[in-house]
Structures are given as C-alpha cells and as structure tokens.
Amino acid sequence: MRAALIALWAIVQRETLRFVSQRGRLLAALVRPLVWLVVFAAGFRAALGLSITPPYQTYITYEIYIVPGLCGMVQLFNGMQSSLSLVYDREMGSMRLLLTSPLPRWWLLFCKLLAGTAISLVQVYAFLLVAFFMGIQFPLAGYLLALPALLVSGLMLGALGLLLSSAIKQLENFAGVMNFVIFPMFFLSTALYPLWKMADASTLLRDICAVNPFTQAVELIRFALYAEPNWIALSWTVLALIMFLGGSIWGYDPSKSMIARKSG
Amino acid sequence: MNDQPGVVVDSLRHSYGSKLALDDVGFTIPRGTFCALLGPNGAGKSTLFSLLTRLFVPESGTINIAGRDLATEPRSALARMGVVFQQPTLDLDLTVRQNMLYFAALHGISKRDSALRMEDALGQLGMAERASEKVRALNGGHRRRMEIARALLHKPDVLLLDEPTVGLDAETRRHITHHVHELTKTTGLTVLWATHLVDEVLPDDQLVVLHQGAVLAGGKCHILTGKRTLADTFASLTKEDAT
C-alpha cells in the first residue's frame, strides 16, 4: 500500500513538474476557452435565445450558458493532450519505465489518470477565475461543489484519452482523434446549445447529444456550479468512466494489448 | 539474493501476426554470470527483451527471473529486474536526481531511502557530481551511465541491457562494458547484455547466439570459439544458418 502511494505521489509530481515547465500549455488551455467565450459567445448571443431551464432560475446570457461547456472543453483537450503525451512517451520509450514497474499496471494507469486530472482542475479553475473577472460569476458554494464534479468529469475524459492511447500506435494517427473524437464530442453535446434547441433541428441529433458522455459531464459541471446535484449526469459520467478505464486497462494488458499485436 | 539461476528462458515463441519473431528460444543464465546475447540486427533481440520485461506476453514458453515465473508472479519477477532499454527512457527536462527519484518511486522506494541509494549508484559510475544537471545537458555516454545507475537503484538480482553502448564512443563503451562485467563479480548480479558488437564479450562470458528468431549456439564463449576469434565464429554460425 505504501509503495503504491509513493508511486502515486511521484507520478503526480512528475506530471506537475512537466506542466509547470511547459508554460505555453497553461496559456493554451486558457486562451482556447476564452476565445470561445469572448468571440463565439458574443456572436451567438443575439442569434440564440435561451429559455429558463434547470439549473437556471432566470434568463441568462449566452456567455453564462457556455461556461460549464468550456470547463468541459478544457478537460476534454487536457485528456487528449495526456493521451498524446502517452503515445509520445511510448514512441520515445519512456513509457517502458512505467510499464516495467512491479506495481500493478492498473494502479499505474490510474495514477497517470489522476495526475492528468489534477492538471485539468488547475486549468479549469484558472479559466473560472478569468471568467469571474469578466463578470461571469457563480455562487461560492458552486465553485466548491464543482470540484468533485470536475474531478469525475476529468477522470472520465482522461480515461477516454487513456483508452485512445492504448489503441493508437503512432503519433501521426493523432490527427484522426481530433476529427473523429474531440470535435464530434464537443459539438454533439450541450456545451454550446441546450438539448431542446438541438431537438428543434433534429431529434436524432438530440438523441445522439443525450447519450454523448461529454454532454453528461457538462451537465454535471453545470448543475454543480449552481450547487445543485444532477444524479443522472453523475451516474452516466461514472458509468462512462468505468467503461473507458476498464477498456484502457484491457488495452494496456500485455497479454491482450492491441499494441503488442500490431508491433513488429 | 537467492540460489536460483538468474534467468531461465524455456521454449519461447512469439510472432507478430503471421511473422514469426522468436521460435523455441531457450537458455539458462546462472546467478552472477555475464551473458552476452549476440545477434545481428533483426535477430529478435529486442522482441526477446520485450518478452523478458513483460511489455509483451509470449504465445508459448516460460520466463523465470531469479526464481520467479514472469507469467504467474509478474510483480515479484519485475521487482528483481533492472532494465536498460536500447531506446533512452529518460525525461530530458528533469534533472538526473528527479529522474532517479521518479524511477525509485515506481519501485515503491521512499525518497529518503532512494537518496542514499542514488548517491551510491551514481558514485559508482562517476556521475555523482551531475545529480543536479538536467538530463538534456548530458552527453550520450553520461545519459547511458545514468540509466545503468538507475537500473541498479532497487538492487535487482538481474540486469537486462539491450544494446546499451549503441552510439557511444570507444572509451565510453569500454568503461560501461567493464563496469557491468565487474558488477557480476562484486555483487553477484546476473547480466543479460544484448549486442551485435563482438568486442564487448569476454572469453569467460556466457554466450547466446540468436539469429532469425532462434538460438544458434550457447555456452561459455571461449569453449564455443575454440581457437577462432568470436567474430569469425559468429560470422560462420550466422552464415551457415543462412545457407
């Protein structure tokens, strides 16, 4: 048990050191959602009318609506960045160090996941701080309760990245992840528009949005920011986390690994 | 350290799809022995290393590390093994100390214990004064020495090195080869050293010649070569097999 905790601390520390040394990474993590908030939201404010739906008690501006979605976006990109760095580590060889440790592999992967999620929490709260000074503010309890929600959503999106990294052999294939994972997940969710608005366009699209784990993660964050629980969103997000993490542990199992079968 | 052989490989077979990479590979390395795994490029050395370190699992056959079966007791076997991969596995943006501590933590060694071990391991390879330097600032030879020091941090029974001197100058190669040979005598460490460079092998070393995924010959180097040089013996073995 002690050995497992020593490894956990070391992995979190290493990821933090890497994050701190890559100053551009925090900047990119902040600029991306801020561009959406300032530019995209300003343009859409007039075009998109929002009715009062929970957790909102009154009419809200579009900027307020998309903030939870942008928190999710920060975590989605962070999860994919972690995945990219895992594929890079594997290509460069440093992943071998982790995989030849005598600790259980599932634990090492979980440590990696937790370290990546911790980084995403720093990024999200930095974004929320900037949004606060831009006048987009949430109740104090919301900022506190968002932490466990962001932890679950960060773990789920990080686990998705981990799963993808177990299946992607080469760094070059990562462009496909952008096209086929990040963009569809983000746009087919409630990050930018509510479900009922999507239903106006197409019920099929609405249904796809509803089952998208990213939608559930965004709704979990949205409700938490207003200090309200959303048990359905929490259940779906946890379920997706279990599935993605289970899949990645399977993918990294040397006897079943997709990488081992494809190597050579 | 126990009395079991350092490494026992038996009837190992592995393939990538339809391409057979290793076929019926088997050998035993007694404890405290330097064993050179000699083979040309593409012989299957790196595949064998991936199987020995459990990055892959063989289709059939068994691997035993210091008395622990890698398939049934993987964690115990991995804990007794130090590895230096052909590809560097260092974090260039961290210091030597940070890299060493990270590795030690992956083996569950606390910061306090690993600090003492690190000093000792780096000192033996003449790297103690470089502990605070970023790895990026080190030359290839120093990086390799650091990787060897790191692989010994958890006091393994078996050290596996996959072509550790590739790309290094002659003097550094000599120093590293000599140091690892010494370790087998002074600490009882079992070493499996994969190479295609015959000058790294001494007459008293054990030898396993791997070619096209199969073991062509094995035994004490001077017995296998007789009056010929190792280079000639190796050339004739691999030539005979090819014809």
Short mmCIF file of C-alpha atoms in Angstrom, two decimals:
data_model
loop_
_atom_site.label_atom_id
_atom_site.label_comp_id
_atom_site.label_asym_id
_atom_site.label_seq_id
_atom_site.Cartn_x
_atom_site.Cartn_y
_atom_site.Cartn_z
CA MET A 1 0.00 0.00 0.00
CA ARG A 2 2.83 2.37 0.96
CA ALA A 3 4.67 1.57 -2.27
CA ALA A 4 1.52 2.32 -4.28
CA LEU A 5 1.12 5.72 -2.61
CA ILE A 6 4.81 6.56 -3.15
CA ALA A 7 4.34 5.84 -6.86
CA LEU A 8 1.11 7.89 -6.98
CA TRP A 9 2.81 10.90 -5.43
CA ALA A 10 5.81 10.58 -7.76
CA ILE A 11 3.64 10.35 -10.88
CA VAL A 12 1.52 13.36 -9.85
CA GLN A 13 4.68 15.30 -9.01
CA ARG A 14 6.29 14.43 -12.34
CA GLU A 15 3.23 15.47 -14.35
CA THR A 16 3.04 18.72 -12.38
CA LEU A 17 6.73 19.43 -13.00
CA ARG A 18 6.23 18.82 -16.70
CA PHE A 19 3.15 21.05 -16.74
CA VAL A 20 4.94 23.87 -14.92
CA SER A 21 7.92 23.64 -17.27
CA GLN A 22 5.63 23.85 -20.32
CA ARG A 23 4.41 27.38 -19.75
CA GLY A 24 2.67 27.52 -23.10
CA ARG A 25 0.39 24.69 -22.07
CA LEU A 26 -1.44 26.67 -19.37
CA LEU A 27 -1.66 29.63 -21.69
CA ALA A 28 -3.14 27.48 -24.47
CA ALA A 29 -5.53 25.88 -22.01
CA LEU A 30 -6.73 29.35 -21.01
CA VAL A 31 -6.77 31.05 -24.39
CA ARG A 32 -8.82 28.33 -26.08
CA PRO A 33 -11.97 28.64 -23.91
CA LEU A 34 -11.54 32.40 -23.60
CA VAL A 35 -11.64 32.81 -27.36
CA TRP A 36 -14.88 30.84 -27.39
CA LEU A 37 -16.23 32.89 -24.51
CA VAL A 38 -15.32 36.28 -25.90
CA VAL A 39 -15.66 35.81 -29.66
CA PHE A 40 -18.03 32.90 -30.23
CA ALA A 41 -20.43 33.75 -27.39
CA ALA A 42 -20.60 37.40 -28.45
CA GLY A 43 -21.64 36.39 -31.93
CA PHE A 44 -24.15 33.82 -30.78
CA ARG A 45 -25.71 35.89 -28.03
CA ALA A 46 -28.11 37.58 -30.41
CA ALA A 47 -28.79 34.51 -32.52
CA LEU A 48 -29.54 32.08 -29.72
CA GLY A 49 -32.41 32.72 -27.33
CA LEU A 50 -32.32 30.61 -24.20
CA SER A 51 -35.40 29.81 -22.18
CA ILE A 52 -35.28 29.12 -18.47
CA THR A 53 -34.27 25.53 -17.87
CA PRO A 54 -32.76 23.98 -14.73
CA PRO A 55 -30.42 24.78 -13.06
CA TYR A 56 -31.10 28.36 -14.18
CA GLN A 57 -33.77 30.28 -12.24
CA THR A 58 -33.92 33.20 -14.58
CA TYR A 59 -32.94 34.26 -18.07
CA ILE A 60 -29.22 34.06 -18.58
CA THR A 61 -26.82 35.40 -21.16
CA TYR A 62 -25.22 33.03 -23.61
CA GLU A 63 -21.81 33.65 -22.01
CA ILE A 64 -23.09 32.23 -18.74
CA TYR A 65 -24.61 29.26 -20.52
CA ILE A 66 -21.43 28.14 -22.27
CA VAL A 67 -19.03 28.45 -19.32
CA PRO A 68 -19.69 24.88 -17.99
CA GLY A 69 -19.26 23.56 -21.53
CA LEU A 70 -15.98 25.41 -21.84
CA CYS A 71 -14.84 23.93 -18.49
CA GLY A 72 -15.60 20.54 -20.04
CA MET A 73 -13.72 21.56 -23.18
CA VAL A 74 -10.63 22.39 -21.11
CA GLN A 75 -10.79 18.90 -19.60
CA LEU A 76 -11.51 17.25 -22.95
CA PHE A 77 -8.43 18.85 -24.53
CA ASN A 78 -6.35 18.08 -21.46
CA GLY A 79 -7.42 14.43 -21.61
CA MET A 80 -6.45 14.28 -25.28
CA GLN A 81 -3.15 16.05 -24.56
CA SER A 82 -2.38 13.46 -21.87
CA SER A 83 -3.23 10.76 -24.37
CA LEU A 84 -0.95 12.37 -26.94
CA SER A 85 1.88 12.51 -24.41
CA LEU A 86 1.34 8.83 -23.59
CA VAL A 87 1.63 7.89 -27.26
CA TYR A 88 4.72 10.12 -27.48
CA ASP A 89 6.19 8.50 -24.35
CA ARG A 90 5.59 5.09 -25.86
CA GLU A 91 7.22 6.06 -29.16
CA MET A 92 10.17 7.65 -27.35
CA GLY A 93 10.48 4.69 -25.00
CA SER A 94 9.87 6.36 -21.63
CA MET A 95 6.52 4.60 -21.25
CA ARG A 96 8.50 1.38 -20.77
CA LEU A 97 9.76 2.67 -17.47
CA LEU A 98 6.21 2.86 -16.19
CA LEU A 99 5.13 -0.47 -17.66
CA THR A 100 8.07 -2.40 -16.19
CA SER A 101 7.38 -1.19 -12.65
CA PRO A 102 6.50 -4.03 -10.27
CA LEU A 103 3.34 -2.20 -9.16
CA PRO A 104 0.02 -3.33 -10.65
CA ARG A 105 -0.41 -1.88 -14.10
CA TRP A 106 -3.98 -0.80 -13.45
CA TRP A 107 -2.76 1.24 -10.49
CA LEU A 108 -0.01 2.91 -12.54
CA LEU A 109 -2.53 3.82 -15.23
CA PHE A 110 -4.90 5.18 -12.59
CA CYS A 111 -2.03 7.27 -11.14
CA LYS A 112 -1.38 8.69 -14.61
CA LEU A 113 -5.07 9.43 -14.97
CA LEU A 114 -5.30 11.13 -11.59
CA ALA A 115 -2.20 13.23 -12.32
CA GLY A 116 -3.67 14.40 -15.64
CA THR A 117 -6.99 15.19 -13.97
CA ALA A 118 -5.24 17.24 -11.27
CA ILE A 119 -3.64 19.33 -14.03
CA SER A 120 -7.04 19.81 -15.69
CA LEU A 121 -8.51 21.07 -12.39
CA VAL A 122 -5.83 23.75 -12.20
CA GLN A 123 -6.63 24.77 -15.77
CA VAL A 124 -10.40 24.89 -15.20
CA TYR A 125 -10.14 26.95 -12.02
CA ALA A 126 -7.73 29.34 -13.76
CA PHE A 127 -10.35 29.73 -16.51
CA LEU A 128 -13.15 30.23 -13.96
CA LEU A 129 -11.05 32.90 -12.27
CA VAL A 130 -10.61 34.81 -15.52
CA ALA A 131 -14.34 34.41 -16.23
CA PHE A 132 -15.07 35.74 -12.73
CA PHE A 133 -13.20 38.95 -13.50
CA MET A 134 -15.10 39.17 -16.77
CA GLY A 135 -18.28 39.29 -14.72
CA ILE A 136 -19.36 35.66 -15.19
CA GLN A 137 -19.80 34.62 -11.60
CA PHE A 138 -21.31 31.64 -9.82
CA PRO A 139 -22.33 31.15 -6.17
CA LEU A 140 -19.41 30.43 -3.83
CA ALA A 141 -20.88 27.02 -2.99
CA GLY A 142 -20.93 26.34 -6.74
CA TYR A 143 -17.18 26.86 -7.02
CA LEU A 144 -16.68 24.40 -4.16
CA LEU A 145 -19.15 21.75 -5.35
CA ALA A 146 -17.79 21.99 -8.87
CA LEU A 147 -14.57 20.42 -7.59
CA PRO A 148 -15.90 16.85 -7.14
CA ALA A 149 -17.92 17.20 -10.34
CA LEU A 150 -14.83 18.33 -12.25
CA LEU A 151 -12.85 15.50 -10.68
CA VAL A 152 -15.33 12.92 -12.02
CA SER A 153 -15.61 14.56 -15.44
CA GLY A 154 -11.82 15.00 -15.64
CA LEU A 155 -11.26 11.36 -14.77
CA MET A 156 -13.83 10.25 -17.36
CA LEU A 157 -12.31 12.36 -20.17
CA GLY A 158 -8.78 11.40 -19.11
CA ALA A 159 -9.80 7.73 -19.17
CA LEU A 160 -11.09 8.24 -22.71
CA GLY A 161 -7.67 9.63 -23.63
CA LEU A 162 -6.00 6.67 -21.96
CA LEU A 163 -8.19 4.27 -23.93
CA LEU A 164 -7.34 6.03 -27.18
CA SER A 165 -3.62 5.97 -26.37
CA SER A 166 -3.78 2.20 -25.89
CA ALA A 167 -5.18 1.81 -29.40
CA ILE A 168 -3.17 4.44 -31.28
CA LYS A 169 0.16 3.13 -32.45
CA GLN A 170 1.74 6.21 -33.97
CA LEU A 171 1.78 9.87 -33.13
CA GLU A 172 0.76 10.71 -36.69
CA ASN A 173 -2.58 8.98 -36.18
CA PHE A 174 -3.48 11.54 -33.60
CA ALA A 175 -4.88 13.98 -36.16
CA GLY A 176 -7.70 11.49 -36.63
CA VAL A 177 -8.52 11.75 -32.95
CA MET A 178 -9.16 15.46 -33.39
CA ASN A 179 -11.53 14.85 -36.27
CA PHE A 180 -13.31 11.79 -35.01
CA VAL A 181 -13.30 12.22 -31.23
CA ILE A 182 -12.76 15.76 -29.96
CA PHE A 183 -14.86 17.70 -32.49
CA PRO A 184 -17.89 15.35 -32.56
CA MET A 185 -17.84 15.01 -28.77
CA PHE A 186 -17.75 18.75 -28.29
CA PHE A 187 -20.22 19.83 -30.96
CA LEU A 188 -22.69 16.99 -30.34
CA SER A 189 -23.13 17.98 -26.73
CA THR A 190 -24.86 20.57 -24.59
CA ALA A 191 -21.65 22.55 -24.29
CA LEU A 192 -22.77 25.14 -26.85
CA TYR A 193 -26.55 24.70 -27.05
CA PRO A 194 -29.16 23.05 -24.83
CA LEU A 195 -30.76 19.76 -25.80
CA TRP A 196 -34.16 21.28 -26.54
CA LYS A 197 -32.52 23.66 -29.01
CA MET A 198 -30.88 20.71 -30.73
CA ALA A 199 -34.26 18.93 -30.87
CA ASP A 200 -35.62 21.85 -32.91
CA ALA A 201 -33.09 20.96 -35.60
CA SER A 202 -33.25 17.17 -35.40
CA THR A 203 -34.48 14.67 -32.85
CA LEU A 204 -31.80 12.23 -33.95
CA LEU A 205 -29.09 14.79 -33.22
CA ARG A 206 -30.76 15.48 -29.88
CA ASP A 207 -30.67 11.76 -29.04
CA ILE A 208 -27.01 11.49 -30.03
CA CYS A 209 -26.25 14.52 -27.86
CA ALA A 210 -28.12 12.98 -24.94
CA VAL A 211 -26.07 9.79 -24.95
CA ASN A 212 -22.77 11.58 -25.50
CA PRO A 213 -20.78 11.16 -22.25
CA PHE A 214 -19.41 14.66 -22.76
CA THR A 215 -22.98 16.04 -22.53
CA GLN A 216 -23.43 14.30 -19.21
CA ALA A 217 -20.10 15.63 -17.94
CA VAL A 218 -21.02 19.18 -18.98
CA GLU A 219 -24.43 18.93 -17.29
CA LEU A 220 -22.79 17.58 -14.15
CA ILE A 221 -20.48 20.61 -14.10
CA ARG A 222 -23.34 23.00 -14.98
CA PHE A 223 -25.52 21.87 -12.07
CA ALA A 224 -22.58 21.70 -9.67
CA LEU A 225 -21.65 25.32 -10.46
CA TYR A 226 -25.08 26.25 -9.10
CA ALA A 227 -24.57 23.95 -6.10
CA GLU A 228 -27.21 21.55 -7.38
CA PRO A 229 -26.68 17.82 -7.82
CA ASN A 230 -27.53 16.14 -11.11
CA TRP A 231 -27.63 12.46 -10.22
CA ILE A 232 -28.47 11.26 -13.73
CA ALA A 233 -25.50 13.12 -15.23
CA LEU A 234 -23.29 11.84 -12.41
CA SER A 235 -24.39 8.23 -13.00
CA TRP A 236 -23.77 8.44 -16.74
CA THR A 237 -20.39 10.08 -16.26
CA VAL A 238 -19.30 7.48 -13.71
CA LEU A 239 -20.54 4.70 -15.99
CA ALA A 240 -18.54 6.13 -18.90
CA LEU A 241 -15.50 6.45 -16.60
CA ILE A 242 -15.74 2.79 -15.62
CA MET A 243 -16.09 1.71 -19.25
CA PHE A 244 -13.23 3.85 -20.55
CA LEU A 245 -10.91 2.95 -17.68
CA GLY A 246 -11.77 -0.75 -17.99
CA GLY A 247 -11.09 -0.55 -21.74
CA SER A 248 -7.74 1.14 -21.23
CA ILE A 249 -6.64 -1.37 -18.58
CA TRP A 250 -7.55 -4.09 -21.06
CA GLY A 251 -5.71 -2.24 -23.84
CA TYR A 252 -2.54 -1.95 -21.76
CA ASP A 253 -2.65 -5.57 -20.58
CA PRO A 254 0.43 -7.16 -22.20
CA SER A 255 -1.44 -10.39 -22.92
CA LYS A 256 -4.29 -8.59 -24.67
CA SER A 257 -2.60 -5.40 -25.75
CA MET A 258 -3.54 -4.07 -29.16
CA ILE A 259 -0.07 -2.51 -29.37
CA ALA A 260 1.74 -5.84 -28.91
CA ARG A 261 -0.37 -7.48 -31.57
CA LYS A 262 0.34 -4.72 -34.05
CA SER A 263 4.05 -4.26 -33.33
CA GLY A 264 6.81 -5.58 -35.44
CA MET B 1 19.81 -12.90 -3.32
CA ASN B 2 18.64 -16.48 -3.78
CA ASP B 3 20.43 -19.51 -5.26
CA GLN B 4 18.14 -19.89 -8.25
CA PRO B 5 19.58 -19.24 -11.72
CA GLY B 6 19.35 -15.58 -12.69
CA VAL B 7 17.36 -16.15 -15.87
CA VAL B 8 15.70 -19.25 -17.27
CA VAL B 9 14.03 -18.98 -20.66
CA ASP B 10 12.28 -22.06 -21.96
CA SER B 11 10.66 -22.80 -25.34
CA LEU B 12 9.78 -19.19 -26.00
CA ARG B 13 7.75 -18.43 -29.09
CA HIS B 14 6.34 -15.13 -30.30
CA SER B 15 5.06 -13.76 -33.57
CA TYR B 16 3.68 -10.52 -34.96
CA GLY B 17 0.67 -11.60 -36.94
CA SER B 18 1.93 -14.19 -39.41
CA LYS B 19 5.60 -13.20 -38.96
CA LEU B 20 7.40 -15.48 -36.55
CA ALA B 21 9.81 -13.38 -34.44
CA LEU B 22 11.06 -15.98 -31.93
CA ASP B 23 10.85 -19.74 -32.22
CA ASP B 24 11.64 -22.21 -29.44
CA VAL B 25 14.12 -19.89 -27.72
CA GLY B 26 15.62 -21.29 -24.54
CA PHE B 27 18.69 -20.69 -22.34
CA THR B 28 19.71 -20.52 -18.68
CA ILE B 29 21.97 -17.90 -17.11
CA PRO B 30 23.47 -18.94 -13.77
CA ARG B 31 23.49 -16.37 -10.98
CA GLY B 32 26.38 -13.90 -11.08
CA THR B 33 27.07 -14.54 -14.77
CA PHE B 34 27.59 -12.08 -17.59
CA CYS B 35 25.69 -13.45 -20.57
CA ALA B 36 26.04 -11.81 -23.95
CA LEU B 37 23.07 -12.17 -26.26
CA LEU B 38 24.75 -11.87 -29.60
CA GLY B 39 22.79 -11.45 -32.76
CA PRO B 40 22.73 -9.35 -35.91
CA ASN B 41 20.12 -6.64 -36.38
CA GLY B 42 16.69 -8.20 -36.76
CA ALA B 43 17.68 -11.41 -34.93
CA GLY B 44 14.88 -10.97 -32.41
CA LYS B 45 16.88 -9.48 -29.52
CA SER B 46 14.53 -6.58 -28.90
CA THR B 47 11.48 -8.84 -29.10
CA LEU B 48 13.11 -11.11 -26.55
CA PHE B 49 13.72 -8.09 -24.31
CA SER B 50 10.09 -7.01 -24.64
CA LEU B 51 9.05 -10.50 -23.51
CA LEU B 52 11.60 -10.61 -20.68
CA THR B 53 10.32 -7.26 -19.38
CA ARG B 54 6.66 -8.25 -19.84
CA LEU B 55 5.92 -5.49 -22.32
CA PHE B 56 4.58 -8.35 -24.43
CA VAL B 57 3.43 -11.80 -23.36
CA PRO B 58 4.80 -14.78 -25.33
CA GLU B 59 2.50 -17.09 -27.26
CA SER B 60 4.11 -20.00 -25.50
CA GLY B 61 7.07 -20.80 -23.29
CA THR B 62 8.17 -19.60 -19.87
CA ILE B 63 10.48 -16.97 -18.40
CA ASN B 64 11.86 -17.23 -14.91
CA ILE B 65 13.67 -14.32 -13.25
CA ALA B 66 15.64 -15.16 -10.09
CA GLY B 67 13.25 -17.97 -9.27
CA ARG B 68 10.06 -16.05 -10.09
CA ASP B 69 7.86 -17.06 -13.02
CA LEU B 70 7.14 -13.95 -15.05
CA ALA B 71 3.69 -15.21 -16.06
CA THR B 72 2.41 -16.22 -12.63
CA GLU B 73 4.39 -13.81 -10.40
CA PRO B 74 4.97 -10.83 -12.68
CA ARG B 75 5.31 -8.20 -9.95
CA SER B 76 7.80 -10.22 -7.96
CA ALA B 77 9.82 -11.01 -11.09
CA LEU B 78 9.83 -7.37 -12.26
CA ALA B 79 10.93 -6.22 -8.80
CA ARG B 80 14.06 -8.36 -9.16
CA MET B 81 14.93 -7.00 -12.56
CA GLY B 82 16.76 -3.86 -13.68
CA VAL B 83 16.42 -2.86 -17.32
CA VAL B 84 18.33 -0.60 -19.66
CA PHE B 85 16.43 -0.37 -22.92
CA GLN B 86 18.02 0.34 -26.26
CA GLN B 87 15.94 3.48 -26.59
CA PRO B 88 16.66 6.02 -23.83
CA THR B 89 13.88 6.19 -21.25
CA LEU B 90 14.83 9.47 -19.62
CA ASP B 91 12.84 12.63 -19.08
CA LEU B 92 15.13 15.19 -20.66
CA ASP B 93 13.57 18.16 -18.91
CA LEU B 94 14.09 16.76 -15.43
CA THR B 95 17.39 16.60 -13.57
CA VAL B 96 19.36 13.40 -13.04
CA ARG B 97 18.16 13.35 -9.42
CA GLN B 98 14.50 13.83 -10.40
CA ASN B 99 14.73 11.04 -12.97
CA MET B 100 16.31 8.72 -10.43
CA LEU B 101 13.78 9.53 -7.71
CA TYR B 102 10.91 9.00 -10.13
CA PHE B 103 12.19 5.57 -11.04
CA ALA B 104 12.75 4.67 -7.38
CA ALA B 105 9.18 5.71 -6.58
CA LEU B 106 7.87 3.45 -9.36
CA HIS B 107 9.52 0.66 -7.40
CA GLY B 108 7.90 1.88 -4.18
CA ILE B 109 11.16 3.16 -2.67
CA SER B 110 10.72 6.22 -0.46
CA LYS B 111 12.55 9.49 -1.12
CA ARG B 112 14.78 9.06 1.93
CA ASP B 113 15.90 5.54 1.01
CA SER B 114 16.35 6.34 -2.64
CA ALA B 115 18.52 9.41 -1.87
CA LEU B 116 21.12 7.16 -0.21
CA ARG B 117 20.95 4.53 -2.92
CA MET B 118 21.14 7.16 -5.64
CA GLU B 119 24.34 8.65 -4.24
CA ASP B 120 25.90 5.20 -4.19
CA ALA B 121 24.72 4.15 -7.65
CA LEU B 122 25.72 7.43 -9.32
CA GLY B 123 29.06 7.44 -7.47
CA GLN B 124 29.96 4.02 -8.82
CA LEU B 125 29.51 5.28 -12.37
CA GLY B 126 31.29 8.58 -11.78
CA MET B 127 28.08 10.55 -12.07
CA ALA B 128 27.61 11.84 -8.51
CA GLU B 129 28.53 15.42 -9.33
CA ARG B 130 25.97 15.54 -12.14
CA ALA B 131 22.93 14.79 -10.00
CA SER B 132 21.60 18.33 -10.24
CA GLU B 133 22.08 18.69 -14.00
CA LYS B 134 19.20 18.43 -16.42
CA VAL B 135 19.44 15.26 -18.49
CA ARG B 136 19.19 17.33 -21.66
CA ALA B 137 22.59 18.84 -20.79
CA LEU B 138 24.29 15.42 -20.54
CA ASN B 139 26.14 13.76 -23.42
CA GLY B 140 25.15 10.31 -24.68
CA GLY B 141 27.72 8.48 -22.54
CA HIS B 142 26.62 10.18 -19.33
CA ARG B 143 22.98 9.51 -20.10
CA ARG B 144 23.75 5.84 -20.54
CA ARG B 145 25.72 5.68 -17.30
CA MET B 146 22.81 7.36 -15.57
CA GLU B 147 20.40 4.79 -16.96
CA ILE B 148 22.59 1.96 -15.70
CA ALA B 149 22.86 3.61 -12.26
CA ARG B 150 19.08 4.00 -12.25
CA ALA B 151 18.52 0.36 -13.21
CA LEU B 152 20.57 -0.68 -10.17
CA LEU B 153 18.78 1.61 -7.72
CA HIS B 154 16.39 -1.03 -6.42
CA LYS B 155 19.22 -3.59 -6.06
CA PRO B 156 17.97 -6.08 -8.65
CA ASP B 157 19.18 -9.68 -8.95
CA VAL B 158 19.15 -9.50 -12.74
CA LEU B 159 20.19 -6.67 -15.05
CA LEU B 160 18.98 -6.67 -18.65
CA LEU B 161 20.65 -4.34 -21.13
CA ASP B 162 19.52 -4.05 -24.72
CA GLU B 163 22.42 -2.81 -26.86
CA PRO B 164 23.41 -0.27 -24.20
CA THR B 165 26.52 1.02 -25.97
CA VAL B 166 24.98 1.85 -29.34
CA GLY B 167 26.08 5.30 -30.46
CA LEU B 168 28.75 5.71 -27.80
CA ASP B 169 32.45 6.38 -28.37
CA ALA B 170 35.01 3.58 -27.87
CA GLU B 171 36.25 4.81 -24.49
CA THR B 172 32.75 5.14 -23.00
CA ARG B 173 31.82 1.74 -24.41
CA ARG B 174 34.86 0.20 -22.77
CA HIS B 175 34.13 1.86 -19.44
CA ILE B 176 30.49 0.78 -19.35
CA THR B 177 31.24 -2.77 -20.50
CA HIS B 178 33.99 -3.12 -17.89
CA HIS B 179 31.82 -1.73 -15.10
CA VAL B 180 28.94 -4.13 -15.79
CA HIS B 181 31.34 -7.09 -16.02
CA GLU B 182 32.73 -6.07 -12.62
CA LEU B 183 29.25 -5.94 -11.11
CA THR B 184 28.72 -9.65 -11.81
CA LYS B 185 31.87 -10.44 -9.82
CA THR B 186 31.45 -7.99 -6.95
CA THR B 187 27.71 -8.15 -6.35
CA GLY B 188 26.64 -11.49 -7.82
CA LEU B 189 24.42 -9.68 -10.30
CA THR B 190 23.22 -11.71 -13.29
CA VAL B 191 23.55 -9.77 -16.55
CA LEU B 192 21.97 -10.31 -19.93
CA TRP B 193 23.68 -7.97 -22.37
CA ALA B 194 22.25 -7.86 -25.88
CA THR B 195 24.69 -6.71 -28.51
CA HIS B 196 25.90 -7.20 -32.05
CA LEU B 197 29.42 -5.98 -31.17
CA VAL B 198 31.73 -8.93 -30.52
CA ASP B 199 34.42 -6.87 -28.78
CA GLU B 200 32.09 -6.37 -25.80
CA VAL B 201 32.17 -10.08 -24.99
CA LEU B 202 34.97 -11.58 -22.85
CA PRO B 203 36.22 -15.20 -23.16
CA ASP B 204 34.70 -16.20 -19.80
CA ASP B 205 31.28 -14.75 -20.57
CA GLN B 206 28.35 -16.95 -21.34
CA LEU B 207 27.11 -16.57 -24.87
CA VAL B 208 23.74 -17.00 -26.54
CA VAL B 209 23.79 -16.54 -30.30
CA LEU B 210 20.41 -15.53 -31.66
CA HIS B 211 19.74 -15.49 -35.37
CA GLN B 212 16.48 -15.21 -37.26
CA GLY B 213 14.50 -15.72 -34.08
CA ALA B 214 16.23 -18.93 -32.97
CA VAL B 215 19.15 -19.79 -30.69
CA LEU B 216 22.03 -21.00 -32.89
CA ALA B 217 24.51 -21.70 -30.11
CA GLY B 218 25.00 -21.24 -26.39
CA GLY B 219 27.66 -21.81 -23.72
CA LYS B 220 30.94 -20.34 -22.50
CA CYS B 221 32.38 -18.00 -25.09
CA HIS B 222 35.90 -19.48 -25.13
CA ILE B 223 34.51 -23.02 -25.47
CA LEU B 224 32.28 -22.02 -28.37
CA THR B 225 35.03 -20.18 -30.22
CA GLY B 226 37.90 -22.61 -29.58
CA LYS B 227 40.94 -21.23 -31.37
CA ARG B 228 38.94 -18.93 -33.60
CA THR B 229 38.00 -15.35 -32.79
CA LEU B 230 34.47 -14.64 -31.69
CA ALA B 231 33.97 -12.53 -34.80
CA ASP B 232 34.87 -15.50 -37.04
CA THR B 233 32.76 -17.91 -35.01
CA PHE B 234 29.80 -15.57 -35.10
CA ALA B 235 30.19 -14.96 -38.84
CA SER B 236 30.40 -18.67 -39.62
CA LEU B 237 27.43 -19.52 -37.39
CA THR B 238 25.15 -16.94 -38.94
CA LYS B 239 26.44 -17.74 -42.45
CA GLU B 240 25.87 -21.48 -42.05
CA ASP B 241 22.37 -20.82 -40.84
CA ALA B 242 21.59 -18.56 -43.75
CA THR B 243 22.65 -21.16 -46.34
#
